[in-house]
Amino acid sequence: MPELPEVEALRDFLTEHLTGREIVRVLPVAISVLKTYDPPLTALEGHRVAAVHRYGKFLGIETAEGPHLVTHLARAGWLHWKDSLPSGMPRPGKGPLALRVALETGAGFDLTEAGTQKRLAVYVVADPRQVPGVARLGPDPLADDFDEARFAALLDGERRQLKGALRDQSLIAGVGNAYSDEILHAAKMSPFKLAASLTDEETARLYAALRDTLTEAVERSRGVVAGRLKAEKKSGLRVHGRTGEPCPVCGDTVREVSFSDSSLQYCPTCQTGGKPLADRRMSRLLK
């Protein structure tokens, strides 16, 4: 799933390629991606793009004197830029294409979604805050006013484990499964540690890891063309998705805890005092 760094890179890319351009056609190919119907998709046509925004993991395209196109790429969605869009109408039900946006120049982009679980979401709204997922977002962790004191206040009294707290979009916007693993590895903390149990020193360490990990990922992604962002993300990860590989810090083997629809990765030596965490799903399989 694209997270804050990748969506920020897409925002940069689209700012350069869309701003000032007129949207001439918006073609829905998979009707299931549309989560709003008033205003219709056609309300975007004939308007020039005024700005491109990021709201957590949501990407928003603002048109001049018109509505906003807001999308969440979900787990398997992606944006593909084309300097020259194919001619003709795309046929529904053929491949992963979900939505096509065409510009006056003949360029544009496709939104696609692989797999059978269709969660890609597209909204056309007068105000991005009309999108429920945007309205409930917590603060952006890379915002100038997101300082250590504000971070500590968010965690004060938070009874959840750190992994779950970091992924909660209403607490902190933009961090998902991959970067929560990377942040906790950088902070040398167990994903199962309770947020409310952190000392002042640990809170400061986690805050620094949060900001540094996301900032470095954004810088790695900046300037990378949209089609290569997924590969860039994977190449920069130290523990997430690297089960069985050596930890780049200490050399211990990266371990995994599996859940029903996701998994987390961590280094026992760096994060849990050398003790492997219980993998309940694997334990059930071994019984």
PDB file of C-alpha atoms in Angstrom:
ATOM      1  CA  MET A   1       0.000   0.000   0.000  1.00  0.00           C
ATOM      2  CA  PRO A   2       1.353   3.440  -0.862  1.00  0.00           C
ATOM      3  CA  GLU A   3       2.062   5.373   2.345  1.00  0.00           C
ATOM      4  CA  LEU A   4       3.008   8.958   3.121  1.00  0.00           C
ATOM      5  CA  PRO A   5       6.392   9.016   1.296  1.00  0.00           C
ATOM      6  CA  GLU A   6       5.062   7.502  -1.942  1.00  0.00           C
ATOM      7  CA  VAL A   7       1.920   9.641  -1.975  1.00  0.00           C
ATOM      8  CA  GLU A   8       4.058  12.724  -1.290  1.00  0.00           C
ATOM      9  CA  ALA A   9       6.255  11.776  -4.259  1.00  0.00           C
ATOM     10  CA  LEU A  10       3.147  11.351  -6.434  1.00  0.00           C
ATOM     11  CA  ARG A  11       1.981  14.772  -5.267  1.00  0.00           C
ATOM     12  CA  ASP A  12       5.297  16.290  -6.346  1.00  0.00           C
ATOM     13  CA  PHE A  13       5.171  14.497  -9.691  1.00  0.00           C
ATOM     14  CA  LEU A  14       1.583  15.502 -10.438  1.00  0.00           C
ATOM     15  CA  THR A  15       2.169  19.082  -9.315  1.00  0.00           C
ATOM     16  CA  GLU A  16       4.762  19.342 -12.081  1.00  0.00           C
ATOM     17  CA  HIS A  17       2.747  17.537 -14.722  1.00  0.00           C
ATOM     18  CA  LEU A  18      -0.838  18.638 -13.965  1.00  0.00           C
ATOM     19  CA  THR A  19      -0.787  22.188 -12.627  1.00  0.00           C
ATOM     20  CA  GLY A  20      -2.274  24.610 -15.151  1.00  0.00           C
ATOM     21  CA  ARG A  21      -3.451  21.820 -17.465  1.00  0.00           C
ATOM     22  CA  GLU A  22      -7.099  21.424 -18.421  1.00  0.00           C
ATOM     23  CA  ILE A  23      -8.930  18.186 -17.701  1.00  0.00           C
ATOM     24  CA  VAL A  24     -10.909  17.329 -20.809  1.00  0.00           C
ATOM     25  CA  ARG A  25     -12.264  13.912 -19.946  1.00  0.00           C
ATOM     26  CA  VAL A  26     -12.635  11.613 -16.946  1.00  0.00           C
ATOM     27  CA  LEU A  27     -13.507   8.040 -17.861  1.00  0.00           C
ATOM     28  CA  PRO A  28     -14.763   5.634 -15.179  1.00  0.00           C
ATOM     29  CA  VAL A  29     -13.902   2.078 -16.153  1.00  0.00           C
ATOM     30  CA  ALA A  30     -14.697   0.301 -12.859  1.00  0.00           C
ATOM     31  CA  ILE A  31     -17.790   1.968 -11.423  1.00  0.00           C
ATOM     32  CA  SER A  32     -17.067   0.365  -8.032  1.00  0.00           C
ATOM     33  CA  VAL A  33     -14.242   2.846  -7.374  1.00  0.00           C
ATOM     34  CA  LEU A  34     -16.643   5.815  -7.320  1.00  0.00           C
ATOM     35  CA  LYS A  35     -17.688   6.636  -3.776  1.00  0.00           C
ATOM     36  CA  THR A  36     -19.541   9.874  -4.564  1.00  0.00           C
ATOM     37  CA  TYR A  37     -22.035  10.801  -7.293  1.00  0.00           C
ATOM     38  CA  ASP A  38     -22.798  14.485  -6.702  1.00  0.00           C
ATOM     39  CA  PRO A  39     -21.047  16.332  -8.219  1.00  0.00           C
ATOM     40  CA  PRO A  40     -20.514  13.829 -11.052  1.00  0.00           C
ATOM     41  CA  LEU A  41     -17.134  12.985 -12.560  1.00  0.00           C
ATOM     42  CA  THR A  42     -17.976  15.145 -15.547  1.00  0.00           C
ATOM     43  CA  ALA A  43     -17.915  18.207 -13.261  1.00  0.00           C
ATOM     44  CA  LEU A  44     -14.108  18.002 -13.412  1.00  0.00           C
ATOM     45  CA  GLU A  45     -14.057  18.379 -17.186  1.00  0.00           C
ATOM     46  CA  GLY A  46     -13.253  21.796 -18.584  1.00  0.00           C
ATOM     47  CA  HIS A  47     -11.433  22.904 -15.422  1.00  0.00           C
ATOM     48  CA  ARG A  48      -7.726  23.521 -15.059  1.00  0.00           C
ATOM     49  CA  VAL A  49      -5.753  21.926 -12.252  1.00  0.00           C
ATOM     50  CA  ALA A  50      -4.928  24.553  -9.624  1.00  0.00           C
ATOM     51  CA  ALA A  51      -2.939  22.399  -7.185  1.00  0.00           C
ATOM     52  CA  VAL A  52      -2.230  18.846  -6.034  1.00  0.00           C
ATOM     53  CA  HIS A  53      -2.415  17.981  -2.333  1.00  0.00           C
ATOM     54  CA  ARG A  54      -1.670  15.105   0.003  1.00  0.00           C
ATOM     55  CA  TYR A  55      -3.918  14.295   2.954  1.00  0.00           C
ATOM     56  CA  GLY A  56      -2.258  11.458   4.860  1.00  0.00           C
ATOM     57  CA  LYS A  57      -2.385   8.628   2.310  1.00  0.00           C
ATOM     58  CA  PHE A  58      -5.055  10.385   0.203  1.00  0.00           C
ATOM     59  CA  LEU A  59      -4.113  12.242  -2.984  1.00  0.00           C
ATOM     60  CA  GLY A  60      -6.167  15.271  -3.968  1.00  0.00           C
ATOM     61  CA  ILE A  61      -6.362  17.195  -7.254  1.00  0.00           C
ATOM     62  CA  GLU A  62      -7.863  20.675  -6.885  1.00  0.00           C
ATOM     63  CA  THR A  63      -9.377  22.299  -9.957  1.00  0.00           C
ATOM     64  CA  ALA A  64      -9.772  26.037 -10.474  1.00  0.00           C
ATOM     65  CA  GLU A  65     -13.316  27.087  -9.541  1.00  0.00           C
ATOM     66  CA  GLY A  66     -14.376  23.449  -9.633  1.00  0.00           C
ATOM     67  CA  PRO A  67     -14.483  20.287  -7.545  1.00  0.00           C
ATOM     68  CA  HIS A  68     -11.640  18.243  -6.091  1.00  0.00           C
ATOM     69  CA  LEU A  69     -10.748  14.729  -7.248  1.00  0.00           C
ATOM     70  CA  VAL A  70      -9.604  12.766  -4.198  1.00  0.00           C
ATOM     71  CA  THR A  71      -8.337   9.194  -4.324  1.00  0.00           C
ATOM     72  CA  HIS A  72      -7.058   6.574  -1.921  1.00  0.00           C
ATOM     73  CA  LEU A  73      -4.972   3.945  -3.694  1.00  0.00           C
ATOM     74  CA  ALA A  74      -5.613   1.313  -0.993  1.00  0.00           C
ATOM     75  CA  ARG A  75      -3.496  -1.844  -0.954  1.00  0.00           C
ATOM     76  CA  ALA A  76      -3.201  -2.665  -4.653  1.00  0.00           C
ATOM     77  CA  GLY A  77      -3.977   0.587  -6.432  1.00  0.00           C
ATOM     78  CA  TRP A  78      -1.533   2.716  -8.376  1.00  0.00           C
ATOM     79  CA  LEU A  79      -1.286   5.755 -10.624  1.00  0.00           C
ATOM     80  CA  HIS A  80       0.290   5.411 -14.074  1.00  0.00           C
ATOM     81  CA  TRP A  81       1.276   8.565 -15.950  1.00  0.00           C
ATOM     82  CA  LYS A  82       1.197   8.525 -19.750  1.00  0.00           C
ATOM     83  CA  ASP A  83       2.634  11.263 -21.936  1.00  0.00           C
ATOM     84  CA  SER A  84       0.216  10.102 -24.631  1.00  0.00           C
ATOM     85  CA  LEU A  85      -2.958   8.298 -23.610  1.00  0.00           C
ATOM     86  CA  PRO A  86      -4.282   5.508 -25.854  1.00  0.00           C
ATOM     87  CA  SER A  87      -6.945   6.566 -28.303  1.00  0.00           C
ATOM     88  CA  GLY A  88     -10.409   5.118 -28.029  1.00  0.00           C
ATOM     89  CA  MET A  89     -12.579   4.210 -25.077  1.00  0.00           C
ATOM     90  CA  PRO A  90     -11.257   1.647 -22.574  1.00  0.00           C
ATOM     91  CA  ARG A  91     -13.531  -1.343 -22.117  1.00  0.00           C
ATOM     92  CA  PRO A  92     -14.896  -2.113 -18.641  1.00  0.00           C
ATOM     93  CA  GLY A  93     -13.955  -5.433 -17.116  1.00  0.00           C
ATOM     94  CA  LYS A  94     -10.763  -5.799 -19.137  1.00  0.00           C
ATOM     95  CA  GLY A  95      -7.739  -5.707 -16.834  1.00  0.00           C
ATOM     96  CA  PRO A  96      -6.940  -3.594 -13.784  1.00  0.00           C
ATOM     97  CA  LEU A  97      -7.841  -0.168 -15.225  1.00  0.00           C
ATOM     98  CA  ALA A  98     -10.304   1.662 -12.962  1.00  0.00           C
ATOM     99  CA  LEU A  99     -10.254   5.329 -14.015  1.00  0.00           C
ATOM    100  CA  ARG A 100      -8.643   7.442 -16.747  1.00  0.00           C
ATOM    101  CA  VAL A 101      -8.059  11.212 -16.610  1.00  0.00           C
ATOM    102  CA  ALA A 102      -7.209  12.920 -19.922  1.00  0.00           C
ATOM    103  CA  LEU A 103      -5.687  16.373 -20.368  1.00  0.00           C
ATOM    104  CA  GLU A 104      -5.888  18.878 -23.197  1.00  0.00           C
ATOM    105  CA  THR A 105      -2.301  17.984 -24.156  1.00  0.00           C
ATOM    106  CA  GLY A 106      -3.140  14.327 -24.848  1.00  0.00           C
ATOM    107  CA  ALA A 107      -1.298  13.248 -21.701  1.00  0.00           C
ATOM    108  CA  GLY A 108      -2.965  11.990 -18.537  1.00  0.00           C
ATOM    109  CA  PHE A 109      -3.014   9.184 -16.025  1.00  0.00           C
ATOM    110  CA  ASP A 110      -4.691   5.898 -15.270  1.00  0.00           C
ATOM    111  CA  LEU A 111      -5.716   4.615 -11.858  1.00  0.00           C
ATOM    112  CA  THR A 112      -5.407   0.843 -11.698  1.00  0.00           C
ATOM    113  CA  GLU A 113      -6.009  -1.834  -9.097  1.00  0.00           C
ATOM    114  CA  ALA A 114      -4.643  -5.359  -9.152  1.00  0.00           C
ATOM    115  CA  GLY A 115      -6.196  -8.379  -7.449  1.00  0.00           C
ATOM    116  CA  THR A 116      -9.744  -9.282  -6.540  1.00  0.00           C
ATOM    117  CA  GLN A 117     -10.205  -7.144  -3.418  1.00  0.00           C
ATOM    118  CA  LYS A 118     -11.333  -3.854  -4.907  1.00  0.00           C
ATOM    119  CA  ARG A 119     -10.663  -1.087  -2.377  1.00  0.00           C
ATOM    120  CA  LEU A 120      -9.416   1.734  -4.602  1.00  0.00           C
ATOM    121  CA  ALA A 121     -11.594   4.753  -3.850  1.00  0.00           C
ATOM    122  CA  VAL A 122     -12.320   7.888  -5.896  1.00  0.00           C
ATOM    123  CA  TYR A 123     -14.299  10.893  -4.646  1.00  0.00           C
ATOM    124  CA  VAL A 124     -15.424  14.069  -6.414  1.00  0.00           C
ATOM    125  CA  VAL A 125     -16.214  16.690  -3.777  1.00  0.00           C
ATOM    126  CA  ALA A 126     -16.481  20.441  -3.300  1.00  0.00           C
ATOM    127  CA  ASP A 127     -14.232  20.205  -0.237  1.00  0.00           C
ATOM    128  CA  PRO A 128     -11.774  17.373   0.598  1.00  0.00           C
ATOM    129  CA  ARG A 129     -13.087  17.335   4.162  1.00  0.00           C
ATOM    130  CA  GLN A 130     -16.296  15.852   2.763  1.00  0.00           C
ATOM    131  CA  VAL A 131     -14.354  12.608   2.308  1.00  0.00           C
ATOM    132  CA  PRO A 132     -14.856  10.672   5.574  1.00  0.00           C
ATOM    133  CA  GLY A 133     -11.308   9.299   5.602  1.00  0.00           C
ATOM    134  CA  VAL A 134      -9.847  12.784   5.180  1.00  0.00           C
ATOM    135  CA  ALA A 135     -12.127  14.324   7.798  1.00  0.00           C
ATOM    136  CA  ARG A 136     -10.939  11.928  10.500  1.00  0.00           C
ATOM    137  CA  LEU A 137      -7.208  12.255   9.825  1.00  0.00           C
ATOM    138  CA  GLY A 138      -4.875  13.060  12.673  1.00  0.00           C
ATOM    139  CA  PRO A 139      -1.933  15.465  12.299  1.00  0.00           C
ATOM    140  CA  ASP A 140       0.624  15.037   9.545  1.00  0.00           C
ATOM    141  CA  PRO A 141       3.892  13.786  11.099  1.00  0.00           C
ATOM    142  CA  LEU A 142       6.012  15.897   8.721  1.00  0.00           C
ATOM    143  CA  ALA A 143       4.138  19.147   9.361  1.00  0.00           C
ATOM    144  CA  ASP A 144       6.203  21.992  10.778  1.00  0.00           C
ATOM    145  CA  ASP A 145       4.025  22.198  13.892  1.00  0.00           C
ATOM    146  CA  PHE A 146       4.237  18.464  14.642  1.00  0.00           C
ATOM    147  CA  ASP A 147       6.852  18.726  17.386  1.00  0.00           C
ATOM    148  CA  GLU A 148       7.885  16.287  20.105  1.00  0.00           C
ATOM    149  CA  ALA A 149       5.481  17.807  22.631  1.00  0.00           C
ATOM    150  CA  ARG A 150       2.527  17.276  20.315  1.00  0.00           C
ATOM    151  CA  PHE A 151       3.610  13.705  19.634  1.00  0.00           C
ATOM    152  CA  ALA A 152       3.928  12.999  23.370  1.00  0.00           C
ATOM    153  CA  ALA A 153       0.438  14.415  23.959  1.00  0.00           C
ATOM    154  CA  LEU A 154      -1.005  12.047  21.348  1.00  0.00           C
ATOM    155  CA  LEU A 155       0.532   9.018  23.066  1.00  0.00           C
ATOM    156  CA  ASP A 156      -0.348  10.119  26.592  1.00  0.00           C
ATOM    157  CA  GLY A 157      -2.801   7.561  27.970  1.00  0.00           C
ATOM    158  CA  GLU A 158      -2.785   5.566  24.696  1.00  0.00           C
ATOM    159  CA  ARG A 159      -3.295   1.949  25.804  1.00  0.00           C
ATOM    160  CA  ARG A 160      -2.659   0.312  22.438  1.00  0.00           C
ATOM    161  CA  GLN A 161       0.527  -1.318  21.262  1.00  0.00           C
ATOM    162  CA  LEU A 162       2.905   0.917  19.342  1.00  0.00           C
ATOM    163  CA  LYS A 163       2.355  -0.879  16.034  1.00  0.00           C
ATOM    164  CA  GLY A 164      -1.393  -0.268  16.144  1.00  0.00           C
ATOM    165  CA  ALA A 165      -1.077   3.294  17.408  1.00  0.00           C
ATOM    166  CA  LEU A 166       1.315   4.328  14.635  1.00  0.00           C
ATOM    167  CA  ARG A 167      -1.011   2.886  11.985  1.00  0.00           C
ATOM    168  CA  ASP A 168      -4.131   4.623  13.298  1.00  0.00           C
ATOM    169  CA  GLN A 169      -4.862   7.344  10.737  1.00  0.00           C
ATOM    170  CA  SER A 170      -6.980   9.305  13.225  1.00  0.00           C
ATOM    171  CA  LEU A 171      -3.960   9.509  15.555  1.00  0.00           C
ATOM    172  CA  ILE A 172      -1.176  10.172  13.001  1.00  0.00           C
ATOM    173  CA  ALA A 173      -1.849  10.539   9.279  1.00  0.00           C
ATOM    174  CA  GLY A 174       0.047   8.659   6.594  1.00  0.00           C
ATOM    175  CA  VAL A 175       1.903   5.819   8.358  1.00  0.00           C
ATOM    176  CA  GLY A 176       0.937   2.294   7.326  1.00  0.00           C
ATOM    177  CA  ASN A 177       2.161  -1.245   7.804  1.00  0.00           C
ATOM    178  CA  ALA A 178       5.554  -0.877   6.147  1.00  0.00           C
ATOM    179  CA  TYR A 179       6.766   2.363   7.655  1.00  0.00           C
ATOM    180  CA  SER A 180       5.481   1.524  11.134  1.00  0.00           C
ATOM    181  CA  ASP A 181       7.834  -1.497  11.018  1.00  0.00           C
ATOM    182  CA  GLU A 182      10.678   0.716   9.820  1.00  0.00           C
ATOM    183  CA  ILE A 183      10.050   3.392  12.464  1.00  0.00           C
ATOM    184  CA  LEU A 184       9.974   0.865  15.311  1.00  0.00           C
ATOM    185  CA  HIS A 185      13.147  -0.781  14.048  1.00  0.00           C
ATOM    186  CA  ALA A 186      14.905   2.597  13.903  1.00  0.00           C
ATOM    187  CA  ALA A 187      13.677   3.391  17.421  1.00  0.00           C
ATOM    188  CA  LYS A 188      14.745  -0.084  18.672  1.00  0.00           C
ATOM    189  CA  MET A 189      11.307  -0.792  20.144  1.00  0.00           C
ATOM    190  CA  SER A 190       9.021  -3.796  20.176  1.00  0.00           C
ATOM    191  CA  PRO A 191       5.875  -3.414  18.059  1.00  0.00           C
ATOM    192  CA  PHE A 192       3.934  -4.865  21.016  1.00  0.00           C
ATOM    193  CA  LYS A 193       5.148  -2.297  23.553  1.00  0.00           C
ATOM    194  CA  LEU A 194       2.287  -0.238  25.012  1.00  0.00           C
ATOM    195  CA  ALA A 195       2.351   3.383  23.889  1.00  0.00           C
ATOM    196  CA  ALA A 196       1.386   4.658  27.340  1.00  0.00           C
ATOM    197  CA  SER A 197       4.380   2.886  28.915  1.00  0.00           C
ATOM    198  CA  LEU A 198       6.998   4.984  27.112  1.00  0.00           C
ATOM    199  CA  THR A 199       9.414   7.016  29.179  1.00  0.00           C
ATOM    200  CA  ASP A 200      10.290  10.560  28.168  1.00  0.00           C
ATOM    201  CA  GLU A 201      13.536   9.291  26.635  1.00  0.00           C
ATOM    202  CA  GLU A 202      11.717   6.582  24.690  1.00  0.00           C
ATOM    203  CA  THR A 203       9.112   9.052  23.440  1.00  0.00           C
ATOM    204  CA  ALA A 204      11.886  11.328  22.197  1.00  0.00           C
ATOM    205  CA  ARG A 205      13.581   8.374  20.482  1.00  0.00           C
ATOM    206  CA  LEU A 206      10.375   7.245  18.806  1.00  0.00           C
ATOM    207  CA  TYR A 207       9.592  10.790  17.657  1.00  0.00           C
ATOM    208  CA  ALA A 208      13.060  11.129  16.105  1.00  0.00           C
ATOM    209  CA  ALA A 209      12.692   7.749  14.390  1.00  0.00           C
ATOM    210  CA  LEU A 210       9.262   8.733  13.038  1.00  0.00           C
ATOM    211  CA  ARG A 211      10.446  12.012  11.553  1.00  0.00           C
ATOM    212  CA  ASP A 212      13.792  10.722  10.285  1.00  0.00           C
ATOM    213  CA  THR A 213      12.386   7.555   8.690  1.00  0.00           C
ATOM    214  CA  LEU A 214       9.632   9.394   6.833  1.00  0.00           C
ATOM    215  CA  THR A 215      11.852  12.323   5.831  1.00  0.00           C
ATOM    216  CA  GLU A 216      14.525   9.997   4.430  1.00  0.00           C
ATOM    217  CA  ALA A 217      11.904   7.986   2.525  1.00  0.00           C
ATOM    218  CA  VAL A 218      10.418  11.154   1.021  1.00  0.00           C
ATOM    219  CA  GLU A 219      13.872  12.316  -0.069  1.00  0.00           C
ATOM    220  CA  ARG A 220      14.615   8.925  -1.656  1.00  0.00           C
ATOM    221  CA  SER A 221      11.346   9.071  -3.562  1.00  0.00           C
ATOM    222  CA  ARG A 222      11.589  12.702  -4.638  1.00  0.00           C
ATOM    223  CA  GLY A 223      12.178  12.983  -8.377  1.00  0.00           C
ATOM    224  CA  VAL A 224      11.517   9.275  -9.010  1.00  0.00           C
ATOM    225  CA  VAL A 225       9.036   8.765 -11.828  1.00  0.00           C
ATOM    226  CA  ALA A 226       5.653   7.404 -10.763  1.00  0.00           C
ATOM    227  CA  GLY A 227       6.241   3.981 -12.303  1.00  0.00           C
ATOM    228  CA  ARG A 228       9.367   3.343 -10.217  1.00  0.00           C
ATOM    229  CA  LEU A 229       8.115   4.455  -6.798  1.00  0.00           C
ATOM    230  CA  LYS A 230       7.091   0.974  -5.667  1.00  0.00           C
ATOM    231  CA  ALA A 231      10.549  -0.420  -6.404  1.00  0.00           C
ATOM    232  CA  GLU A 232      12.179   2.563  -4.696  1.00  0.00           C
ATOM    233  CA  LYS A 233      10.095   1.991  -1.579  1.00  0.00           C
ATOM    234  CA  LYS A 234      11.022  -1.691  -1.366  1.00  0.00           C
ATOM    235  CA  SER A 235      14.727  -1.030  -1.871  1.00  0.00           C
ATOM    236  CA  GLY A 236      14.823   1.393   1.052  1.00  0.00           C
ATOM    237  CA  LEU A 237      13.126  -0.854   3.639  1.00  0.00           C
ATOM    238  CA  ARG A 238      15.342  -2.436   6.292  1.00  0.00           C
ATOM    239  CA  VAL A 239      13.017  -4.972   7.928  1.00  0.00           C
ATOM    240  CA  HIS A 240       9.550  -4.773   6.409  1.00  0.00           C
ATOM    241  CA  GLY A 241       9.043  -7.510   3.831  1.00  0.00           C
ATOM    242  CA  ARG A 242      12.475  -8.979   4.609  1.00  0.00           C
ATOM    243  CA  THR A 243      11.586 -12.009   6.723  1.00  0.00           C
ATOM    244  CA  GLY A 244      14.527 -14.424   6.934  1.00  0.00           C
ATOM    245  CA  GLU A 245      17.082 -11.874   5.775  1.00  0.00           C
ATOM    246  CA  PRO A 246      19.855 -10.483   8.010  1.00  0.00           C
ATOM    247  CA  CYS A 247      19.135  -7.251   9.853  1.00  0.00           C
ATOM    248  CA  PRO A 248      21.295  -4.529   8.237  1.00  0.00           C
ATOM    249  CA  VAL A 249      22.145  -3.142  11.701  1.00  0.00           C
ATOM    250  CA  CYS A 250      23.099  -6.204  13.764  1.00  0.00           C
ATOM    251  CA  GLY A 251      22.981  -9.194  11.408  1.00  0.00           C
ATOM    252  CA  ASP A 252      20.292 -11.107  13.319  1.00  0.00           C
ATOM    253  CA  THR A 253      17.556 -12.765  11.258  1.00  0.00           C
ATOM    254  CA  VAL A 254      14.494 -10.625  10.601  1.00  0.00           C
ATOM    255  CA  ARG A 255      11.409 -12.335  12.050  1.00  0.00           C
ATOM    256  CA  GLU A 256       7.705 -12.081  11.257  1.00  0.00           C
ATOM    257  CA  VAL A 257       4.402 -12.086  13.110  1.00  0.00           C
ATOM    258  CA  SER A 258       1.444 -12.967  10.886  1.00  0.00           C
ATOM    259  CA  PHE A 259      -2.152 -11.834  11.239  1.00  0.00           C
ATOM    260  CA  SER A 260      -5.268 -12.686   9.259  1.00  0.00           C
ATOM    261  CA  ASP A 261      -4.637 -10.180   6.470  1.00  0.00           C
ATOM    262  CA  SER A 262      -1.203  -8.691   7.166  1.00  0.00           C
ATOM    263  CA  SER A 263       2.116  -9.279   8.877  1.00  0.00           C
ATOM    264  CA  LEU A 264       4.818  -7.325  10.668  1.00  0.00           C
ATOM    265  CA  GLN A 265       8.572  -7.761  10.560  1.00  0.00           C
ATOM    266  CA  TYR A 266      11.122  -6.938  13.240  1.00  0.00           C
ATOM    267  CA  CYS A 267      14.629  -7.704  14.474  1.00  0.00           C
ATOM    268  CA  PRO A 268      14.767  -9.548  17.821  1.00  0.00           C
ATOM    269  CA  THR A 269      18.237  -8.273  18.734  1.00  0.00           C
ATOM    270  CA  CYS A 270      17.477  -4.639  17.914  1.00  0.00           C
ATOM    271  CA  GLN A 271      13.916  -4.498  19.209  1.00  0.00           C
ATOM    272  CA  THR A 272      12.920  -7.223  21.673  1.00  0.00           C
ATOM    273  CA  GLY A 273      16.027  -8.052  23.696  1.00  0.00           C
ATOM    274  CA  GLY A 274      16.759 -11.072  21.513  1.00  0.00           C
ATOM    275  CA  LYS A 275      13.398 -12.741  22.228  1.00  0.00           C
ATOM    276  CA  PRO A 276      11.197 -13.762  19.281  1.00  0.00           C
ATOM    277  CA  LEU A 277       7.608 -12.524  19.475  1.00  0.00           C
ATOM    278  CA  ALA A 278       4.820 -15.092  19.523  1.00  0.00           C
ATOM    279  CA  ASP A 279       3.337 -15.675  16.087  1.00  0.00           C
ATOM    280  CA  ARG A 280      -0.168 -16.869  17.004  1.00  0.00           C
ATOM    281  CA  ARG A 281      -1.132 -17.917  13.482  1.00  0.00           C
ATOM    282  CA  MET A 282       1.983 -20.066  13.114  1.00  0.00           C
ATOM    283  CA  SER A 283       1.424 -21.518  16.591  1.00  0.00           C
ATOM    284  CA  ARG A 284      -2.052 -22.676  15.580  1.00  0.00           C
ATOM    285  CA  LEU A 285      -0.683 -24.319  12.439  1.00  0.00           C
ATOM    286  CA  LEU A 286       1.856 -26.275  14.461  1.00  0.00           C
ATOM    287  CA  LYS A 287      -0.696 -27.693  16.907  1.00  0.00           C
TER     288      LYS A 287
END
